[in-house]
Amino acid sequence: ARGKFFGYCVWEGDKVPESFLKHLLDADGVIVPSDHVAKALFNTFDDWPENFIHIIHHGVDTELFVHQPTPEVFTFISNKGWAQGVNDRGGLQWLLKAFCAEFRKDEKVKLVVKINTAYCPPGWNLNAELAKLNLPVDRPDVHFSLDSVEPEVMPKLYAGDCFVSPTMAEAFSLPCAEAMACSLPVITTSYGGMTDYVNEGNGWLIPYTLQEVTHDVAYEGIQWAVPDLAHLRGLLRGAFENREACRVKGEQALKDVQALTWKNSAEQLLRVIQA
């Protein structure tokens, strides 16, 4: 006879595809990285066995990800994929629209965007995707990086004042946790796994409306969040005008993220398996 078998489920939307259920119910339990994913499972099927779903957060290496030097110019940081451009779940399109609409070219502020191209299809082109957004020509300073980055260099991505992730859905969001470990406050959508650890004490949350995914058959019948762009603009402006508030929230972010280490994740997993 086999030993115990645990399923693992990572999902971003408001529920999971019903095709997942048979495989998950064949397991002795299901591990998920956030309360968001647990709710998605219950939104799909409300008769799970007792103590069947276990929330074990992802972690962050708090010895590698540490505070970086703060630039002289106020800097917003974003680190996400953008494979589907204007339809991308990561929400970079919303950040670019909000940032370029809110700030003038002559203001001392910039946005640094690291794009993970691992998921980009052949022929994907950054300039082509930017053209679809109709951003103003006379726009504020935006820097893009599409380079591969070695793990030990990753913390340098978070040399700024505030991390921004107006995502449409996340199961956990490692970049938000990494940014917090580097003492950055986080502006993110109030929907997704990162709301387990991002709050008004260590960042700012963007209100949203749910919208059904129509461009990806894998998410048929699933809803994601569309962040409120006017509110996002206000949060960007507020952070820019109050660097001290960013510093204070960043200090709290560093304290709060200490609970999200891979060691803690491993210990929680061990307890679930032994139980």
Coordinates of C-alpha atoms in Angstrom, one line a residue:
A1 CA 0.0 0.0 0.0
R2 CA 1.2 3.5 -0.8
G3 CA 2.0 6.1 1.9
K4 CA 0.0 9.3 2.2
F5 CA -0.2 11.4 -0.9
F6 CA -0.7 15.2 -0.7
G7 CA -1.8 17.3 -3.7
Y8 CA -0.5 20.8 -4.2
C9 CA -2.7 23.5 -5.8
V10 CA -1.6 26.9 -7.0
W11 CA -4.3 29.0 -8.7
E12 CA -5.1 32.6 -9.2
G13 CA -8.8 33.1 -10.0
D14 CA -11.9 33.1 -7.8
K15 CA -12.4 29.3 -8.3
V16 CA -10.5 26.4 -9.8
P17 CA -11.5 24.4 -12.9
E18 CA -13.9 21.6 -12.0
S19 CA -11.5 19.2 -13.8
F20 CA -9.1 19.7 -10.8
L21 CA -11.5 18.2 -8.3
K22 CA -11.1 14.5 -9.1
H23 CA -7.4 14.6 -8.9
L24 CA -7.4 16.6 -5.7
L25 CA -10.0 14.4 -4.0
D26 CA -7.9 11.3 -4.8
A27 CA -5.2 12.7 -2.4
D28 CA -5.1 12.5 1.4
G29 CA -4.9 16.3 1.6
V30 CA -4.3 19.4 -0.5
I31 CA -1.6 22.0 0.3
V32 CA -2.1 25.6 -1.0
P33 CA 0.1 28.7 -0.6
S34 CA -2.6 31.1 0.6
D35 CA -6.1 31.7 1.9
H36 CA -6.9 33.0 -1.5
V37 CA -6.3 29.6 -3.1
A38 CA -8.2 27.8 -0.3
K39 CA -11.2 30.1 -0.9
A40 CA -11.0 29.3 -4.7
L41 CA -11.3 25.6 -3.8
F42 CA -14.3 26.1 -1.6
N43 CA -15.9 28.4 -4.2
T44 CA -15.7 25.4 -6.6
F45 CA -16.6 22.6 -4.2
D46 CA -17.9 23.1 -0.6
D47 CA -17.8 19.5 0.6
W48 CA -14.1 19.0 1.2
P49 CA -13.2 16.4 3.9
E50 CA -12.4 18.0 7.3
N51 CA -8.8 19.2 7.7
F52 CA -8.2 18.4 4.1
I53 CA -6.9 21.7 2.9
H54 CA -3.7 23.0 4.4
I55 CA -2.4 26.6 3.9
I56 CA 1.4 26.7 3.8
H57 CA 2.8 30.0 2.6
H58 CA 5.7 30.3 0.2
G59 CA 8.9 31.8 1.7
V60 CA 11.5 34.3 1.1
D61 CA 15.3 34.2 1.8
T62 CA 15.6 37.0 4.3
E63 CA 19.3 36.7 4.4
L64 CA 19.6 37.2 0.6
F65 CA 16.9 39.8 0.2
V66 CA 17.9 42.7 2.4
H67 CA 17.6 46.5 2.3
Q68 CA 19.1 48.1 -0.8
P69 CA 20.5 51.7 -1.2
T70 CA 17.7 54.2 -1.8
P71 CA 18.1 56.2 -5.1
E72 CA 18.2 60.0 -5.0
V73 CA 15.2 60.2 -7.3
F74 CA 12.0 58.7 -5.9
T75 CA 11.7 55.2 -7.5
F76 CA 8.8 52.8 -7.9
I77 CA 9.8 49.2 -8.5
S78 CA 7.9 46.5 -10.4
N79 CA 9.0 42.9 -11.0
K80 CA 6.6 40.7 -13.0
G81 CA 6.1 38.9 -16.3
W82 CA 4.2 40.6 -19.1
A83 CA 3.8 37.8 -21.7
Q84 CA 0.2 38.6 -22.6
G85 CA 0.6 42.4 -22.7
V86 CA -2.6 44.3 -22.3
N87 CA -4.3 41.1 -21.1
D88 CA -1.6 40.0 -18.7
R89 CA -2.7 38.7 -15.3
G90 CA 0.3 40.4 -13.6
G91 CA -1.3 43.8 -14.3
L92 CA 1.8 45.7 -15.5
Q93 CA -0.5 47.4 -18.1
W94 CA -2.4 49.0 -15.3
L95 CA 0.7 50.3 -13.6
L96 CA 2.1 51.8 -16.8
K97 CA -1.2 53.5 -17.5
A98 CA -1.6 54.9 -14.0
F99 CA 2.0 56.0 -13.7
C100 CA 2.1 57.8 -17.0
A101 CA -1.2 59.4 -16.4
E102 CA -0.4 60.6 -12.9
F103 CA 3.1 62.0 -13.3
R104 CA 4.6 64.7 -15.6
K105 CA 7.9 64.2 -17.4
D106 CA 9.5 67.0 -15.3
E107 CA 8.7 65.4 -11.9
K108 CA 11.6 63.8 -10.1
V109 CA 10.1 60.3 -10.1
K110 CA 10.8 57.1 -12.1
L111 CA 9.4 53.6 -12.5
V112 CA 11.8 50.7 -12.9
V113 CA 10.2 47.6 -14.4
K114 CA 11.9 44.1 -14.4
I115 CA 10.0 41.9 -16.8
N116 CA 10.4 38.1 -16.5
T117 CA 10.5 37.0 -20.2
A118 CA 10.5 33.2 -19.3
Y119 CA 6.9 32.9 -20.3
C120 CA 7.0 35.1 -23.4
P121 CA 6.1 33.4 -26.7
P122 CA 8.4 33.6 -29.7
G123 CA 8.1 37.0 -31.4
W124 CA 7.0 38.8 -28.2
N125 CA 8.1 42.5 -28.5
L126 CA 8.1 45.0 -25.7
N127 CA 7.6 48.1 -27.9
A128 CA 4.7 46.4 -29.7
E129 CA 3.0 45.8 -26.4
L130 CA 3.7 49.3 -25.2
A131 CA 2.2 50.7 -28.4
K132 CA -1.1 49.0 -27.5
L133 CA -1.4 51.1 -24.3
N134 CA -1.4 54.5 -26.1
L135 CA 0.8 56.0 -23.4
P136 CA 1.6 59.7 -23.8
V137 CA 4.8 60.5 -25.7
D138 CA 5.8 63.1 -23.2
R139 CA 5.7 60.6 -20.3
P140 CA 7.6 60.3 -17.0
D141 CA 10.8 58.3 -16.7
V142 CA 10.2 54.5 -17.1
H143 CA 13.1 52.0 -17.3
F144 CA 12.7 48.4 -18.5
S145 CA 14.9 45.4 -17.9
L146 CA 14.4 42.2 -19.8
D147 CA 17.7 40.6 -18.8
S148 CA 18.1 37.3 -17.0
V149 CA 19.3 37.8 -13.5
E150 CA 21.3 35.5 -11.3
P151 CA 19.8 34.7 -7.9
E152 CA 22.4 36.5 -5.9
V153 CA 21.8 39.7 -7.9
M154 CA 18.0 39.6 -7.5
P155 CA 17.9 41.8 -4.4
K156 CA 19.4 44.7 -6.4
L157 CA 16.1 44.8 -8.3
Y158 CA 14.5 46.2 -5.2
A159 CA 16.6 49.4 -4.9
G160 CA 13.8 51.9 -4.6
D161 CA 11.2 53.5 -2.4
C162 CA 8.0 51.5 -3.1
F163 CA 7.1 48.3 -4.8
V164 CA 4.0 48.2 -7.0
S165 CA 2.0 45.2 -8.1
P166 CA -1.5 46.1 -9.4
T167 CA -2.0 42.4 -10.3
M168 CA -5.3 40.9 -11.4
A169 CA -4.8 37.6 -9.4
E170 CA -2.0 35.9 -7.6
A171 CA -1.7 32.6 -5.6
F172 CA 1.0 34.1 -3.4
S173 CA 3.3 36.7 -5.1
L174 CA 6.9 36.0 -4.3
P175 CA 8.0 39.5 -5.7
C176 CA 5.8 41.2 -3.0
A177 CA 7.4 39.2 -0.3
E178 CA 10.9 39.8 -1.7
A179 CA 10.3 43.5 -1.8
M180 CA 9.1 43.6 1.8
A181 CA 12.3 41.7 2.8
C182 CA 14.2 44.6 1.2
S183 CA 12.2 47.1 3.4
L184 CA 9.9 48.3 0.6
P185 CA 6.3 49.0 1.3
V186 CA 3.9 47.4 -1.3
I187 CA 1.1 48.9 -3.3
T188 CA -1.0 45.9 -4.5
T189 CA -4.5 44.9 -5.4
S190 CA -6.7 43.9 -2.5
Y191 CA -7.2 40.5 -4.1
G192 CA -5.0 37.4 -4.2
G193 CA -2.6 35.5 -2.0
M194 CA -0.4 38.5 -1.1
T195 CA -3.3 39.9 1.0
D196 CA -2.3 37.2 3.6
Y197 CA 0.7 39.4 4.4
V198 CA 0.3 42.8 2.7
N199 CA -1.9 45.2 4.7
E200 CA -2.4 48.9 5.4
G201 CA 0.4 48.7 8.0
N202 CA 3.1 47.7 5.5
G203 CA 1.6 49.0 2.3
W204 CA -1.5 50.1 0.5
L205 CA -4.3 48.0 -1.0
I206 CA -6.1 48.9 -4.3
P207 CA -9.8 48.3 -4.6
Y208 CA -11.0 46.3 -7.5
T209 CA -13.9 44.8 -9.5
L210 CA -14.1 41.2 -10.6
Q211 CA -14.2 40.4 -14.3
E212 CA -14.4 37.1 -16.1
V213 CA -11.4 36.1 -18.1
T214 CA -12.3 36.0 -21.8
H215 CA -8.9 35.7 -23.5
D216 CA -7.6 32.4 -22.1
V217 CA -9.5 29.1 -22.4
A218 CA -7.6 27.7 -19.4
Y219 CA -9.5 30.2 -17.2
E220 CA -12.9 29.8 -18.8
G221 CA -15.6 30.8 -16.3
I222 CA -12.9 32.2 -13.9
Q223 CA -12.8 35.8 -12.6
W224 CA -9.9 38.0 -11.9
A225 CA -9.7 41.4 -10.3
V226 CA -9.4 44.7 -12.3
P227 CA -7.7 47.2 -10.0
D228 CA -9.3 50.7 -9.7
L229 CA -6.9 52.9 -11.8
A230 CA -8.0 56.2 -10.2
H231 CA -7.3 54.8 -6.8
L232 CA -4.0 53.4 -7.9
R233 CA -3.0 56.9 -9.3
G234 CA -3.9 58.4 -5.9
L235 CA -1.7 55.8 -4.1
L236 CA 1.2 56.4 -6.4
R237 CA 0.9 60.2 -5.8
G238 CA 0.6 59.8 -2.1
A239 CA 3.7 57.6 -1.8
F240 CA 5.7 60.0 -4.0
E241 CA 4.7 62.9 -1.8
N242 CA 5.5 61.2 1.5
R243 CA 8.8 59.4 1.4
E244 CA 8.8 59.2 5.1
A245 CA 5.5 57.2 5.1
C246 CA 7.2 54.8 2.7
R247 CA 10.1 54.4 5.0
V248 CA 7.9 53.7 8.0
K249 CA 5.7 51.2 6.2
G250 CA 8.9 49.6 4.7
E251 CA 10.2 49.1 8.2
Q252 CA 7.0 47.4 9.2
A253 CA 7.1 45.3 6.0
L254 CA 10.5 44.0 7.0
K255 CA 9.2 43.0 10.4
D256 CA 6.1 41.3 9.0
V257 CA 7.9 39.3 6.3
Q258 CA 10.1 37.6 8.9
A259 CA 7.3 35.0 9.4
L260 CA 7.5 34.1 5.7
T261 CA 10.8 32.1 5.5
W262 CA 11.4 28.9 3.7
K263 CA 12.4 27.4 7.0
N264 CA 9.0 28.2 8.4
S265 CA 7.3 26.7 5.3
A266 CA 9.3 23.5 5.7
E267 CA 8.4 23.2 9.4
Q268 CA 4.7 23.7 8.6
L269 CA 4.9 21.1 5.9
L270 CA 6.6 18.6 8.2
R271 CA 3.8 19.1 10.8
V272 CA 1.1 18.4 8.2
I273 CA 2.8 15.3 7.0
Q274 CA 3.4 13.9 10.5
A275 CA -0.1 14.7 11.6

